[in-house]
mmCIF file of C-alpha atoms and ligand atoms in Angstrom:
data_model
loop_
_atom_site.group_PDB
_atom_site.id
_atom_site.type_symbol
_atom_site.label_atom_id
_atom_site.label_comp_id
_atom_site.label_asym_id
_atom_site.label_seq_id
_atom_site.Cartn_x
_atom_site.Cartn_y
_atom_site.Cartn_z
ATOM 1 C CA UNK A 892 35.121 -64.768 4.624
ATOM 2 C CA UNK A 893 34.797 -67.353 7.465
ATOM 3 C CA UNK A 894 35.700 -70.646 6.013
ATOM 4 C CA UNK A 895 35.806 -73.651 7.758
ATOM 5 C CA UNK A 896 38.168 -75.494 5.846
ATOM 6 C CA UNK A 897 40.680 -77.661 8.283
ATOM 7 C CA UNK A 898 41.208 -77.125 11.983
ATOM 8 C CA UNK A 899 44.520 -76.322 11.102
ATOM 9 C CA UNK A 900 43.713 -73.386 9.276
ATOM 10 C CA UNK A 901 41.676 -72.118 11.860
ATOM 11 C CA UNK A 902 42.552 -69.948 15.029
ATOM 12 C CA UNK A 903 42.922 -71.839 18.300
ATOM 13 C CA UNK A 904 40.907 -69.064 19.934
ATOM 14 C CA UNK A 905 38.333 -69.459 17.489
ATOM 15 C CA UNK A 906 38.023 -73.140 17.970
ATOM 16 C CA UNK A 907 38.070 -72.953 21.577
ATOM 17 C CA UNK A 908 35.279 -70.557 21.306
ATOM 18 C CA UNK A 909 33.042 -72.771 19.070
ATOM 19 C CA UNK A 910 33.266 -76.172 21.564
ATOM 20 C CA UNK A 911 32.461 -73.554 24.560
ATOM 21 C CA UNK A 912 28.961 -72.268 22.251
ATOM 22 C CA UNK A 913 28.647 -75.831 21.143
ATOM 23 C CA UNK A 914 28.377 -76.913 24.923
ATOM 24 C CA UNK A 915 25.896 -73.949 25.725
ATOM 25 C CA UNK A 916 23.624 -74.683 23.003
ATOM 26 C CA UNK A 917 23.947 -77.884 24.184
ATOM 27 C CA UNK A 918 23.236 -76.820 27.393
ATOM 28 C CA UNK A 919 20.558 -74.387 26.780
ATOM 29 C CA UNK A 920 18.299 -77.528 24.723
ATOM 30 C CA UNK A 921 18.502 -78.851 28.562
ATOM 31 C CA UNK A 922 20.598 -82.129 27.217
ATOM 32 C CA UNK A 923 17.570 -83.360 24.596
ATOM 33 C CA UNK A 924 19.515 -83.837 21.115
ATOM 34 C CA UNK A 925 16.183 -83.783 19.689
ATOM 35 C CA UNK A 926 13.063 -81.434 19.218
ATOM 36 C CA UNK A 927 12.571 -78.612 17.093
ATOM 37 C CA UNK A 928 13.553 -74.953 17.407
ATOM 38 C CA UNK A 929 16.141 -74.103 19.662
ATOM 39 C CA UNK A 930 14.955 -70.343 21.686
ATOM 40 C CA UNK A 931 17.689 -68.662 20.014
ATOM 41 C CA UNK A 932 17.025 -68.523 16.088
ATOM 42 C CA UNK A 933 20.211 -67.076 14.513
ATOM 43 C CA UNK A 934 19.655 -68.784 10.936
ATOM 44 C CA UNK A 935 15.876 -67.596 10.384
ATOM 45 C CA UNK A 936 16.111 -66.519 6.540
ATOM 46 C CA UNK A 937 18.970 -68.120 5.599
ATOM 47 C CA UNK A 938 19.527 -71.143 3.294
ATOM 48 C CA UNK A 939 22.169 -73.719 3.740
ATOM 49 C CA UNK A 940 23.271 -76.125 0.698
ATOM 50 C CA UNK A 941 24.712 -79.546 1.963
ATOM 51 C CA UNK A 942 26.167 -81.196 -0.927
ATOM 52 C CA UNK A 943 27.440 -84.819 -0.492
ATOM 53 C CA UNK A 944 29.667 -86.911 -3.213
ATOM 54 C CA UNK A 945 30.215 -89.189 -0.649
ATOM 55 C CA UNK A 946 27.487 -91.198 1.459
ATOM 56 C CA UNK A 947 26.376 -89.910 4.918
ATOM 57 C CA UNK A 948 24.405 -90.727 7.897
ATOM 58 C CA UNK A 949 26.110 -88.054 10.821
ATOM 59 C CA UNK A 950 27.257 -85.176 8.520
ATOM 60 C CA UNK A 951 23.801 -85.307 6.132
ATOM 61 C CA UNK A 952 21.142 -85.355 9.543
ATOM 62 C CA UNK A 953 22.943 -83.646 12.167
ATOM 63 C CA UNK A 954 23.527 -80.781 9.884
ATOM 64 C CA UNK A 955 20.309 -80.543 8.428
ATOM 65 C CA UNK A 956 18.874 -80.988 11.959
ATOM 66 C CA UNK A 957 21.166 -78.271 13.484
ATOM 67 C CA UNK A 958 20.189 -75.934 10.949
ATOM 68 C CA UNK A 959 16.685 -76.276 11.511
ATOM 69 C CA UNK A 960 17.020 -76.083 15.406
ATOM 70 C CA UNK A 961 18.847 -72.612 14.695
ATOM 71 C CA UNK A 962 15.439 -71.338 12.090
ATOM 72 C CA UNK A 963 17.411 -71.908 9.227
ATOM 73 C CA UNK A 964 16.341 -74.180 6.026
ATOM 74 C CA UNK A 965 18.670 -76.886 4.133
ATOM 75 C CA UNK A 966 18.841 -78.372 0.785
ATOM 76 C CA UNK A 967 20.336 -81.445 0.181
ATOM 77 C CA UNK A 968 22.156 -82.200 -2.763
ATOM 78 C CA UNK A 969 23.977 -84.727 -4.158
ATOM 79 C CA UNK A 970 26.885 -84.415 -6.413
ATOM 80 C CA UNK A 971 26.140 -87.215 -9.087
ATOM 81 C CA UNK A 972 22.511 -84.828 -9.433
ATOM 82 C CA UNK A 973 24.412 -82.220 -10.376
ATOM 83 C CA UNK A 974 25.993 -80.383 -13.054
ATOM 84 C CA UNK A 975 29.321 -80.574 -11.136
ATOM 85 C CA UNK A 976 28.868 -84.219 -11.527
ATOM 86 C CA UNK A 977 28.298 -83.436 -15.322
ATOM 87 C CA UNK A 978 31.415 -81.335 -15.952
ATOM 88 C CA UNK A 979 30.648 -78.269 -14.939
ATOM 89 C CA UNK A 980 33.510 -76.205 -12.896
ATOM 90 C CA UNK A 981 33.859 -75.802 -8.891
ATOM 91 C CA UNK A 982 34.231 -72.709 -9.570
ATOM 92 C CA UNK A 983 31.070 -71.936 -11.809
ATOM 93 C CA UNK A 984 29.307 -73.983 -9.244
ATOM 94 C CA UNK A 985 30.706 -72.050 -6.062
ATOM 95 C CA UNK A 986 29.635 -68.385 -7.957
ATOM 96 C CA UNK A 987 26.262 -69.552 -8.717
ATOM 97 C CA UNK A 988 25.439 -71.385 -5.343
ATOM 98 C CA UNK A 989 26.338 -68.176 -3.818
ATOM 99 C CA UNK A 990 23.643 -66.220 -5.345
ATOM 100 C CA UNK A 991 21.300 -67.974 -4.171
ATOM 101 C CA UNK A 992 22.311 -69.904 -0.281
ATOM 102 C CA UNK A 993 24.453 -68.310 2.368
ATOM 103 C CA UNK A 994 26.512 -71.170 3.665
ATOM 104 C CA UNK A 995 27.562 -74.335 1.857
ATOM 105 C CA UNK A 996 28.927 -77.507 3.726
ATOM 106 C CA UNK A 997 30.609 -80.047 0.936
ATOM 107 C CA UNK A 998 31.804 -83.658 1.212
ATOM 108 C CA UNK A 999 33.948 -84.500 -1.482
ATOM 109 C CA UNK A 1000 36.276 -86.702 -2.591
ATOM 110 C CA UNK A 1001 39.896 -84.569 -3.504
ATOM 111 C CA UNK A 1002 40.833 -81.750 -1.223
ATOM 112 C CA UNK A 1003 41.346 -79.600 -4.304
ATOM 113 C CA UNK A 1004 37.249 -79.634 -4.918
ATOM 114 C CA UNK A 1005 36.734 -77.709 -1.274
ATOM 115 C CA UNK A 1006 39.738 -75.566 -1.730
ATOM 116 C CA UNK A 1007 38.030 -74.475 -5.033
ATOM 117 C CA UNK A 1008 34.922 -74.158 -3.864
ATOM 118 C CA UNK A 1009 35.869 -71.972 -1.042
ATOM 119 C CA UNK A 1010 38.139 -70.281 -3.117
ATOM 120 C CA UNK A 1011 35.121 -68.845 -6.009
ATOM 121 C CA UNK A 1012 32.449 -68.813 -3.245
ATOM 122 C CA UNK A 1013 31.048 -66.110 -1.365
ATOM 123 C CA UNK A 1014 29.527 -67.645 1.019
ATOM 124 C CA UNK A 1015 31.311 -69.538 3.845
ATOM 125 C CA UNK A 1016 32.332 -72.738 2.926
ATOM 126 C CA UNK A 1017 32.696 -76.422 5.728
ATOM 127 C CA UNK A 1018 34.356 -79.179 4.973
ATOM 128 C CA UNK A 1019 32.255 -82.353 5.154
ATOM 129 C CA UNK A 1020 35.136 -84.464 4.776
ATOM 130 C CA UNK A 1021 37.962 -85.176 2.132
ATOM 131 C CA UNK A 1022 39.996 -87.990 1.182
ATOM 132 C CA UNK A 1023 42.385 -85.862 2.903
ATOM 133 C CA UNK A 1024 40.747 -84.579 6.479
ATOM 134 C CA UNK A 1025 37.616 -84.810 7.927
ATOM 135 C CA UNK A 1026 37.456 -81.569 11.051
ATOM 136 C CA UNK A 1027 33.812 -81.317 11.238
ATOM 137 C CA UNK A 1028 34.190 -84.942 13.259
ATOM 138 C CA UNK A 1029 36.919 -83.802 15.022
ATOM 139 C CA UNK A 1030 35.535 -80.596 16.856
ATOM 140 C CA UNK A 1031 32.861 -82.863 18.553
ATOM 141 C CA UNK A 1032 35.361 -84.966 19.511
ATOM 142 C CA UNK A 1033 36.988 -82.383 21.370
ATOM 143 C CA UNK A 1034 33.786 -81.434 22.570
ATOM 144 C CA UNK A 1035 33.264 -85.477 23.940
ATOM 145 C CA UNK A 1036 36.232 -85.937 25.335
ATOM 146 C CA UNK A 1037 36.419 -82.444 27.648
ATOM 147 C CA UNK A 1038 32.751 -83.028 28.437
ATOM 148 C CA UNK A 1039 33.939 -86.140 30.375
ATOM 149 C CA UNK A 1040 37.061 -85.171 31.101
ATOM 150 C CA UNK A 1041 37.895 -81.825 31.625
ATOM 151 C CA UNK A 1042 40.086 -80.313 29.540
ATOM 152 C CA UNK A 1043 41.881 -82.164 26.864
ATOM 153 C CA UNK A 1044 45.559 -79.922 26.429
ATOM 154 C CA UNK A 1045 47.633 -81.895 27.809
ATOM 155 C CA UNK A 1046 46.255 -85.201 27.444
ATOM 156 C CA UNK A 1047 47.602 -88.091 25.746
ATOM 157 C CA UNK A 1048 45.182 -89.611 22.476
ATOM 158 C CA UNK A 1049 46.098 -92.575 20.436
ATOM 159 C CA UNK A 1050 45.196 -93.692 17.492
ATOM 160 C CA UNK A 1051 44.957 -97.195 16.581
ATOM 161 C CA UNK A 1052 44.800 -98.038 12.778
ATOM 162 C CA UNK A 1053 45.148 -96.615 9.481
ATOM 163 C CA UNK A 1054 46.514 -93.029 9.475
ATOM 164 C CA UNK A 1055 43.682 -91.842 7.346
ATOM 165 C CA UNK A 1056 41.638 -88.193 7.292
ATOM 166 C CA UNK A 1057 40.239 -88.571 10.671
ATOM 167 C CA UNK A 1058 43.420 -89.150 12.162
ATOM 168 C CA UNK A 1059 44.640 -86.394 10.160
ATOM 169 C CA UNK A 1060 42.209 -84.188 11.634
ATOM 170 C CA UNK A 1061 43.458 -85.249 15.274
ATOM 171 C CA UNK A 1062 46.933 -84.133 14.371
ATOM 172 C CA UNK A 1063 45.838 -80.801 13.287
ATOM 173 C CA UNK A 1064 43.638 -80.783 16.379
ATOM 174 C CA UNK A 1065 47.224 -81.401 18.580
ATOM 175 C CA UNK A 1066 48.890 -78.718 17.532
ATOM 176 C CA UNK A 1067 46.033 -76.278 17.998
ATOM 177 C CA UNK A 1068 44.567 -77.561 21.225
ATOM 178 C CA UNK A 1069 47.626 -79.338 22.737
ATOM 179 C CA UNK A 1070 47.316 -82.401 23.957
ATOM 180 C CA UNK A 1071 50.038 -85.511 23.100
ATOM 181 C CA UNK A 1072 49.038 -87.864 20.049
ATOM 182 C CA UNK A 1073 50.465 -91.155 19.019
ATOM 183 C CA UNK A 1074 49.682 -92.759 15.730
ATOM 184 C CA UNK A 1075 49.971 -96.574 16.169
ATOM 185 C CA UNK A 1076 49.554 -98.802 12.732
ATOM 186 C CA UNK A 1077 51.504 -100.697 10.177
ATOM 187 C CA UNK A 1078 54.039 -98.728 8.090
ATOM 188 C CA UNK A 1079 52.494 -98.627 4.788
ATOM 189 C CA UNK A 1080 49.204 -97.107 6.622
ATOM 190 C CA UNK A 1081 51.312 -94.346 8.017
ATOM 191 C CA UNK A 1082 49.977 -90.896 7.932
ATOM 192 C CA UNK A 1083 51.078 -88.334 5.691
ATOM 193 C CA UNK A 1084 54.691 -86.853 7.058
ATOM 194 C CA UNK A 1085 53.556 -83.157 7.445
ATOM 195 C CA UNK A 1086 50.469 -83.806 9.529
ATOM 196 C CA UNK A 1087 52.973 -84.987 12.214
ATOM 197 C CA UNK A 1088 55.577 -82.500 11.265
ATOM 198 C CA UNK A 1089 52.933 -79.464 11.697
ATOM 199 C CA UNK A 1090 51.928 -80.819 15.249
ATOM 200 C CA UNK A 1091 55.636 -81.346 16.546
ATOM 201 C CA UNK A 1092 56.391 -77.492 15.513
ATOM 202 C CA UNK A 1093 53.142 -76.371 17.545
ATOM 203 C CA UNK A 1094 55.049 -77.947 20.949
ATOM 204 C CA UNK A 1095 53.162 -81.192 21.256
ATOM 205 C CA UNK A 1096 54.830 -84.487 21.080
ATOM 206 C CA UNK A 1097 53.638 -86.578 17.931
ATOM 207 C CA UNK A 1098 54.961 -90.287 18.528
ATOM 208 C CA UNK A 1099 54.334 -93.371 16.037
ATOM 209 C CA UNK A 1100 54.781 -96.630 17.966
ATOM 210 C CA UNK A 1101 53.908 -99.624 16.049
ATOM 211 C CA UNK A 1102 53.563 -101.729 18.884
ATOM 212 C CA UNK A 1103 49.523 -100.725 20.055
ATOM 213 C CA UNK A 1104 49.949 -101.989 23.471
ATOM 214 C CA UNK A 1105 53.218 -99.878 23.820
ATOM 215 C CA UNK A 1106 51.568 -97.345 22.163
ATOM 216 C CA UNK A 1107 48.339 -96.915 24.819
ATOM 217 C CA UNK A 1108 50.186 -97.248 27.916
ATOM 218 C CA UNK A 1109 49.278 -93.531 29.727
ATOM 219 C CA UNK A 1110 46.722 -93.376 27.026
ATOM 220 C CA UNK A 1111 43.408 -90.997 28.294
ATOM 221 C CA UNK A 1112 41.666 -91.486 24.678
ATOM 222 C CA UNK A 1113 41.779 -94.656 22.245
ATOM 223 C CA UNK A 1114 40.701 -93.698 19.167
ATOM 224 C CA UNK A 1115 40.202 -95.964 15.550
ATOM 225 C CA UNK A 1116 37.884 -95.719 12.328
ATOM 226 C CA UNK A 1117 37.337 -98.134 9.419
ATOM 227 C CA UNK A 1118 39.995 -99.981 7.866
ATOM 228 C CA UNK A 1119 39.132 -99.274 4.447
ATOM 229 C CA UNK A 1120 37.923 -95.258 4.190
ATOM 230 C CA UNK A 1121 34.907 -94.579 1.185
ATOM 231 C CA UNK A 1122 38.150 -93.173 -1.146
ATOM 232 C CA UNK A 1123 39.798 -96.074 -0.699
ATOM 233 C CA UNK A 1124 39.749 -98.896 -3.272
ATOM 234 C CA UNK A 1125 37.762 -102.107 -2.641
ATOM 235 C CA UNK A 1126 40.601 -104.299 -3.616
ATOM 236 C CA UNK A 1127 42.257 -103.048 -1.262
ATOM 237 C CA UNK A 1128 40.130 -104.543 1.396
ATOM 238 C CA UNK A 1129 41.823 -107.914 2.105
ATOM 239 C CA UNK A 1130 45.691 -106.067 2.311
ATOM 240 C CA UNK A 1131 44.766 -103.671 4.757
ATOM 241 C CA UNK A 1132 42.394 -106.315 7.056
ATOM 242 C CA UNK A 1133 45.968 -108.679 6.816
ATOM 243 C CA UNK A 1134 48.043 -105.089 7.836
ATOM 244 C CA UNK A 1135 45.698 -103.727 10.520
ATOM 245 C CA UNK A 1136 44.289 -107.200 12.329
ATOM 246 C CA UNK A 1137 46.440 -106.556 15.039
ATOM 247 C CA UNK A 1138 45.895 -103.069 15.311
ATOM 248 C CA UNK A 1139 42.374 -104.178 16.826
ATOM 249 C CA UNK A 1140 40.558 -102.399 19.483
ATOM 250 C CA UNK A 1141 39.675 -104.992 22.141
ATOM 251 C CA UNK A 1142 39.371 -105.200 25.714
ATOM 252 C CA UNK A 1143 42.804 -106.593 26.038
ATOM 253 C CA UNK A 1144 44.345 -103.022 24.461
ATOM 254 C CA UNK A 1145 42.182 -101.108 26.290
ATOM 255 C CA UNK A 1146 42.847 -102.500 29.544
ATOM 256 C CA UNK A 1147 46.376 -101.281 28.615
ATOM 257 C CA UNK A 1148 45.789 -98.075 28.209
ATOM 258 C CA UNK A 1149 44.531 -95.232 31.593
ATOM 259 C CA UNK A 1150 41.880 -97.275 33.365
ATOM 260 C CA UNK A 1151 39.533 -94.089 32.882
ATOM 261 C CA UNK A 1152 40.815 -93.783 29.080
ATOM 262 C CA UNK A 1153 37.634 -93.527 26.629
ATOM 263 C CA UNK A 1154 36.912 -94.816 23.672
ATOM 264 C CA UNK A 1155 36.217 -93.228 20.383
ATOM 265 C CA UNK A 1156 35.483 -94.061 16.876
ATOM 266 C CA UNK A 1157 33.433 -91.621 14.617
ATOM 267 C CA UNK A 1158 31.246 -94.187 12.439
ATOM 268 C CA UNK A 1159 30.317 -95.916 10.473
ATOM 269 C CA UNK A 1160 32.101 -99.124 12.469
ATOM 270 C CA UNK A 1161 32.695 -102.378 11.060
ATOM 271 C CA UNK A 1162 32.288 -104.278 14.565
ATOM 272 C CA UNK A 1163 34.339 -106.780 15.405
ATOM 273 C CA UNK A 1164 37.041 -105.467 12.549
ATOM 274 C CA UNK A 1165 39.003 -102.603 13.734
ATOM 275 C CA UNK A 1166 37.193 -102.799 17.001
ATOM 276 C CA UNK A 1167 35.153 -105.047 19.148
ATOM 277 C CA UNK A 1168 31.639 -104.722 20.261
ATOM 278 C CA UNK A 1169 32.495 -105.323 23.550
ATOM 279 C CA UNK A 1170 34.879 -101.966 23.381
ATOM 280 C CA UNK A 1171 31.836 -100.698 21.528
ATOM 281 C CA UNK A 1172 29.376 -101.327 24.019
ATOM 282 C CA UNK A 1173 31.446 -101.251 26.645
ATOM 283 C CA UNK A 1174 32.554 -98.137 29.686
ATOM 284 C CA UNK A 1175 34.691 -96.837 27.810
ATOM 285 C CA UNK A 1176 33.274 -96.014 24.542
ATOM 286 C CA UNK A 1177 31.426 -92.456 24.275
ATOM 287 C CA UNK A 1178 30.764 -93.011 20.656
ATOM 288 C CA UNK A 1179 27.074 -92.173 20.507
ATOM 289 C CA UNK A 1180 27.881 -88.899 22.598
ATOM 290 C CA UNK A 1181 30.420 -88.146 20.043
ATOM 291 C CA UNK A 1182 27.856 -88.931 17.360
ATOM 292 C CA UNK A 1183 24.978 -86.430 19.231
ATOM 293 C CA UNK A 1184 27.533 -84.063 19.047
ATOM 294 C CA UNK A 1185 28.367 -83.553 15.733
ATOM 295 C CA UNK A 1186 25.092 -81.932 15.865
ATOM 296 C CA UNK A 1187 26.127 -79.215 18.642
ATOM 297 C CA UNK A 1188 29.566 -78.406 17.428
ATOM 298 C CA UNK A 1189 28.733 -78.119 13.812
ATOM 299 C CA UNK A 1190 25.933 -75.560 14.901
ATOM 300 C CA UNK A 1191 29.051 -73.218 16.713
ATOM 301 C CA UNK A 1192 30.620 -73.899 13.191
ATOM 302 C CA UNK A 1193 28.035 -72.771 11.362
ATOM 303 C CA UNK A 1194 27.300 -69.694 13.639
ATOM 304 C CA UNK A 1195 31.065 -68.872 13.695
ATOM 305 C CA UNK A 1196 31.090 -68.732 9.852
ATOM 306 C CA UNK A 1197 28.139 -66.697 9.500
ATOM 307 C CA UNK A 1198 28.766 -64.360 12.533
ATOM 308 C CA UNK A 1199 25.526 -64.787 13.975
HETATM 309 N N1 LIG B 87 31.303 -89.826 11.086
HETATM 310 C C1 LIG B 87 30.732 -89.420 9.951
HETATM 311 O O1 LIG B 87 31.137 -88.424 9.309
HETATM 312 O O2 LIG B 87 29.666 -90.185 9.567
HETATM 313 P P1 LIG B 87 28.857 -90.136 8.207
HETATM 314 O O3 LIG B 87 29.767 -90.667 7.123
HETATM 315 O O4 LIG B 87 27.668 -90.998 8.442
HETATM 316 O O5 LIG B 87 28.480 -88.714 7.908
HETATM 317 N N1 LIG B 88 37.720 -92.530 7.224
HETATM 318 C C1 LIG B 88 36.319 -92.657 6.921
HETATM 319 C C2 LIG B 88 35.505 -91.723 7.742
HETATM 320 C C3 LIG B 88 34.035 -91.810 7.545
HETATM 321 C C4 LIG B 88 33.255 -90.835 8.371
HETATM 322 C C5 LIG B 88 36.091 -92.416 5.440
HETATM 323 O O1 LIG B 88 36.654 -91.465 4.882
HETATM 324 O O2 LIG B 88 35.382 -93.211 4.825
#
């Protein structure tokens, strides 16, 4: 069974070989993110369950979207609608899904839901994002950034802000592809130990600075997400806007950072928080590329689970 659980837990050859599809499909739709069938229709037949206890823009439309373009159909669910929102098991859920779709893509809150899930399923199961990781994001990341730049192993990426899922995603994505990260954020926002531990023992070098214009100097990506993540609580909100205020994205950091770095942040932003419009909107940023193509990488994901 081809899961897609973390990046971590799959092969680097396999994810180099999904961002190379992702970027022919890509390709082969002749750069239009839109529009209906793609030529090739490997999911004609099959049925694809997206359920979401979270909220979504990206993850609900550009995999609904990218199954369509491939012949497939989706159903959406949400997990207050149903019984697992009721008490019902994962696992009862995973068994019975599986009779009847023949890929499900979950975003949940605890890690231990997917790991269930995929676990009693037999179907391939993605990760939609956790509290704990969020890889889906992070493949068309990779896919931005090398689509500029060439190719990203040996690069240096920094992250700016709270060491959340997303970043933890990154780190997994360090070890396996090999480029240079550096987490750069208040203490108390610090990722988890063994996301950085994992990295260092793949051969890359996995630096926390907690000075951010320190931290970007050499810097070829900037990267940052929300201060306060959907798991997080809302009284929280005021602590970590006090922690991460100077942790900021703004033209000032990015000018000290490669003067052809980019700019990345996977939305939903909170402009003007943990970065600035100007950085938005500005040369650097490639956040609406990295947005498009969450719908071209996820497709190579879904392809690469199914074998089609
Ligand atoms: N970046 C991302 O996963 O966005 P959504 O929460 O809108 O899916
Ligand atoms: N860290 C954010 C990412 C949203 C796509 C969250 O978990 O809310």
């Amino acid at each position: 069974m081809k899961h897609f659980l973390d990046i971590n837990k799959t092969s680097p050859k396999a994810l180099r070989q999904m961002i190379d599809h992702a970027r022919r499909m890509k390709d082969a739709r002749g750069g239009r993110p839109r529009g209906m069938e793609d030529d090739e229709t490997p999911l004609t037949g099959r049925m694809v369950a997206l359920i979401f206890e979270k909220p979504s823009t990206r993850t609900r439309v550009s995999f609904d979207v990218g199954v369509r373009q491939m012949g497939g159909q989706t159903m959406v669910l949400s997990g207050a609608d149903m019984q697992l929102g009721h008490g019902e098991t994962i696992a009862d859920t995973a068994r019975v899904l599986s009779r009847y779709v023949d890929l499900i893509m979950i975003r949940t809150f605890e890690e231990a839901t997917l790991l269930e899930m995929a676990e009693h399923a037999t179907v391939p199961v993605i990760n939609g994002l956790t509290n704990r990781t969020h890889p889906c994001q992070i493949m068309a990341d990779i896919m931005t950034f090398e689509e500029h730049r060439g190719p990203i192993a040996g690069r240096k990426v920094v992250w700016s802000g709270d060491g959340n899922n997303v970043f933890a995603s990154f780190a997994h994505a360090a070890g396996q592809f090999g480029f240079d990260l550096t987490f750069t954020g208040p203490e108390p926002l610090d990722p988890e130990r063994v996301f950085l531990d994992e990295a260092r023992a793949k051969g890359v070098q996995v630096t926390i600075e907690r000075d951010p214009f320190k931290a970007v100097a050499g810097a070829d990506l900037v990267v940052t997400d929300t201060w306060v993540s959907m798991h997080d609580p809302v009284s929280a909100r005021e602590r970590r806007h006090n922690q991460l205020r100077g942790y900021q994205v703004n033209a000032a950091l990015m000018a000290a950072a490669k003067p052809d770095a980019l700019f990345m942040h996977c939305l939903p932003a909170h402009r003007d928080d943990e970065a600035t419009s100007e950085v938005m909107d500005g040369p650097h940023s490639v956040i609406f590329d990295e947005a498009e193509n969450r719908l071209h990488a996820q497709k190579a994901v879904m392809r690469w689970c199914l074998g089609v």
